[in-house]
Short mmCIF file of C-alpha atoms in Angstrom, two decimals:
data_model
loop_
_atom_site.label_atom_id
_atom_site.label_comp_id
_atom_site.label_asym_id
_atom_site.label_seq_id
_atom_site.Cartn_x
_atom_site.Cartn_y
_atom_site.Cartn_z
CA MET A 1 -8.24 7.19 -53.49
CA ASN A 2 -4.61 7.24 -54.34
CA GLN A 3 -3.11 8.67 -51.15
CA PHE A 4 -1.91 6.23 -48.55
CA LYS A 5 -0.42 6.49 -45.09
CA ASN A 6 2.42 4.19 -46.13
CA LYS A 7 3.22 1.27 -48.41
CA ILE A 8 1.67 -1.21 -45.96
CA HIS A 9 -1.64 0.71 -46.12
CA GLU A 10 -1.57 0.69 -49.92
CA GLU A 11 -0.80 -3.03 -50.13
CA ALA A 12 -3.48 -3.94 -47.57
CA PHE A 13 -6.07 -1.83 -49.41
CA ASN A 14 -5.20 -3.38 -52.77
CA GLU A 15 -5.44 -6.84 -51.21
CA LEU A 16 -8.93 -6.12 -49.85
CA ILE A 17 -10.10 -4.72 -53.20
CA THR A 18 -8.69 -7.78 -54.99
CA GLN A 19 -10.55 -10.07 -52.59
CA SER A 20 -13.81 -8.47 -53.76
CA GLU A 21 -13.27 -10.20 -57.11
CA GLY A 22 -14.16 -7.16 -59.19
CA GLU A 23 -17.24 -6.17 -57.19
CA LEU A 24 -15.49 -3.14 -55.71
CA SER A 25 -13.18 -0.67 -57.40
CA VAL A 26 -11.96 2.87 -56.87
CA HIS A 27 -12.84 3.82 -60.44
CA GLU A 28 -16.22 5.12 -61.59
CA ILE A 29 -18.45 3.67 -58.92
CA GLN A 30 -21.96 5.02 -59.35
CA ASP A 31 -23.50 3.05 -56.51
CA GLU A 32 -23.25 4.97 -53.24
CA GLN A 33 -23.29 1.83 -51.10
CA LYS A 34 -20.29 0.42 -52.99
CA ARG A 35 -18.44 3.74 -52.61
CA ARG A 36 -19.08 3.56 -48.85
CA GLN A 37 -17.82 -0.04 -48.81
CA VAL A 38 -14.62 0.96 -50.63
CA ALA A 39 -14.13 3.86 -48.19
CA PHE A 40 -14.59 1.43 -45.29
CA LEU A 41 -11.95 -0.91 -46.71
CA TYR A 42 -9.59 2.01 -47.36
CA LEU A 43 -9.70 2.96 -43.69
CA ILE A 44 -9.45 -0.49 -42.13
CA ALA A 45 -6.53 -1.26 -44.46
CA MET A 46 -4.51 1.32 -42.51
CA TYR A 47 -4.49 -0.90 -39.43
CA GLN A 48 -4.68 -4.47 -40.73
CA GLU A 49 -1.49 -5.41 -38.86
CA GLU A 50 -2.97 -4.07 -35.60
CA TYR A 51 -6.20 -6.02 -36.11
CA GLU A 52 -4.12 -9.14 -36.55
CA ARG A 53 -1.92 -8.36 -33.52
CA TYR A 54 -4.65 -7.29 -31.09
CA GLU A 55 -7.72 -9.13 -32.38
CA GLY A 56 -6.07 -12.29 -33.73
CA MET A 57 -6.85 -11.77 -37.41
CA LYS A 58 -7.12 -9.24 -40.19
CA PHE A 59 -10.32 -8.23 -41.91
CA TYR A 60 -10.92 -9.84 -45.28
CA VAL A 61 -13.53 -9.68 -48.03
CA GLU A 62 -15.60 -12.52 -49.38
CA ALA A 63 -17.50 -12.06 -52.62
CA TYR A 64 -20.66 -14.11 -52.97
CA GLU A 65 -23.93 -12.68 -54.26
CA GLU A 66 -23.04 -9.72 -52.08
CA ILE A 67 -19.81 -8.41 -50.61
CA SER A 68 -19.17 -9.72 -47.12
CA ILE A 69 -16.53 -8.68 -44.60
CA ASP A 70 -15.05 -11.24 -42.26
CA GLY A 71 -12.32 -11.28 -39.66
CA PRO A 72 -12.74 -9.59 -36.27
CA VAL A 73 -16.32 -8.63 -37.16
CA TYR A 74 -17.41 -8.58 -33.51
CA LEU A 75 -15.74 -5.15 -33.47
CA LEU A 76 -18.49 -3.96 -35.81
CA GLU A 77 -21.23 -4.61 -33.27
CA ASP A 78 -22.76 -1.49 -31.78
CA CYS A 79 -22.27 -2.70 -28.22
CA ILE A 80 -18.46 -2.76 -28.62
CA LYS A 81 -16.73 0.41 -27.39
CA LEU A 82 -14.19 1.63 -29.94
CA GLU A 83 -12.23 4.53 -28.50
CA ASP A 84 -8.96 3.52 -26.91
CA PHE A 85 -6.54 2.55 -29.67
CA ALA A 86 -5.88 4.03 -33.11
CA HIS A 87 -7.14 0.90 -34.91
CA GLU A 88 -10.39 1.13 -32.92
CA LYS A 89 -10.84 4.83 -33.60
CA ILE A 90 -10.35 4.36 -37.33
CA LEU A 91 -12.82 1.47 -37.31
CA LYS A 92 -15.40 3.69 -35.65
CA ALA A 93 -14.93 6.31 -38.39
CA ALA A 94 -15.09 3.59 -41.07
CA LYS A 95 -18.36 2.27 -39.60
CA ASP A 96 -19.83 5.78 -39.65
CA ILE A 97 -18.98 6.17 -43.33
CA LEU A 98 -20.34 2.70 -44.13
CA ARG A 99 -23.62 3.72 -42.48
CA GLY A 100 -23.76 6.95 -44.49
CA CYS A 101 -22.89 9.22 -41.56
CA LYS A 102 -20.20 11.85 -41.33
CA PRO A 103 -17.48 10.58 -38.97
CA HIS A 104 -16.38 12.53 -35.92
CA LEU A 105 -12.80 13.63 -36.48
CA GLU A 106 -11.96 15.06 -33.06
CA LYS A 107 -11.16 11.71 -31.40
CA LEU A 108 -8.96 10.40 -34.23
CA GLU A 109 -5.21 10.34 -34.27
CA ILE A 110 -4.05 13.57 -35.93
CA GLU A 111 -2.20 11.72 -38.69
CA ASP A 112 -5.38 9.76 -39.57
CA VAL A 113 -7.76 12.70 -40.02
CA LYS A 114 -6.60 13.34 -43.59
CA PHE A 115 -7.33 9.75 -44.62
CA VAL A 116 -10.77 9.75 -43.02
CA GLU A 117 -11.57 12.95 -44.93
CA ILE A 118 -10.38 11.32 -48.17
CA ALA A 119 -12.54 8.26 -47.50
CA TYR A 120 -15.61 10.32 -46.59
CA ASN A 121 -15.27 12.55 -49.65
CA PHE A 122 -14.96 9.46 -51.85
CA ALA A 123 -18.04 7.90 -50.27
CA VAL A 124 -20.26 10.95 -50.80
CA SER A 125 -18.94 11.92 -54.26
CA ASN A 126 -21.17 11.46 -57.28
#
């Protein structure tokens, strides 16, 4: 994944990958779960500033025995409706990819569809 919406997206993605302390990478990942995790981070990186502005904090990665995501994680709960704002819509698509499902593209912002397709194709590639 080397296409980014803007420089802020690229920097936020690189920061999240760095926080994984080598557990996640965009190069030669054989493990499908890790590819889905990288795709998830790629998408949420697009809206890190919005998560901080609207939810009070950005997402971040903690690397213990397993990779853990922290930040506004209540947004990841199934009971939370994610449809109104662009950062919510992208999170919904990211959650779908993380779960191994194909995301619905019709409700996304037009400019974000390309990046969701990139993330999904990365997640399902062998």
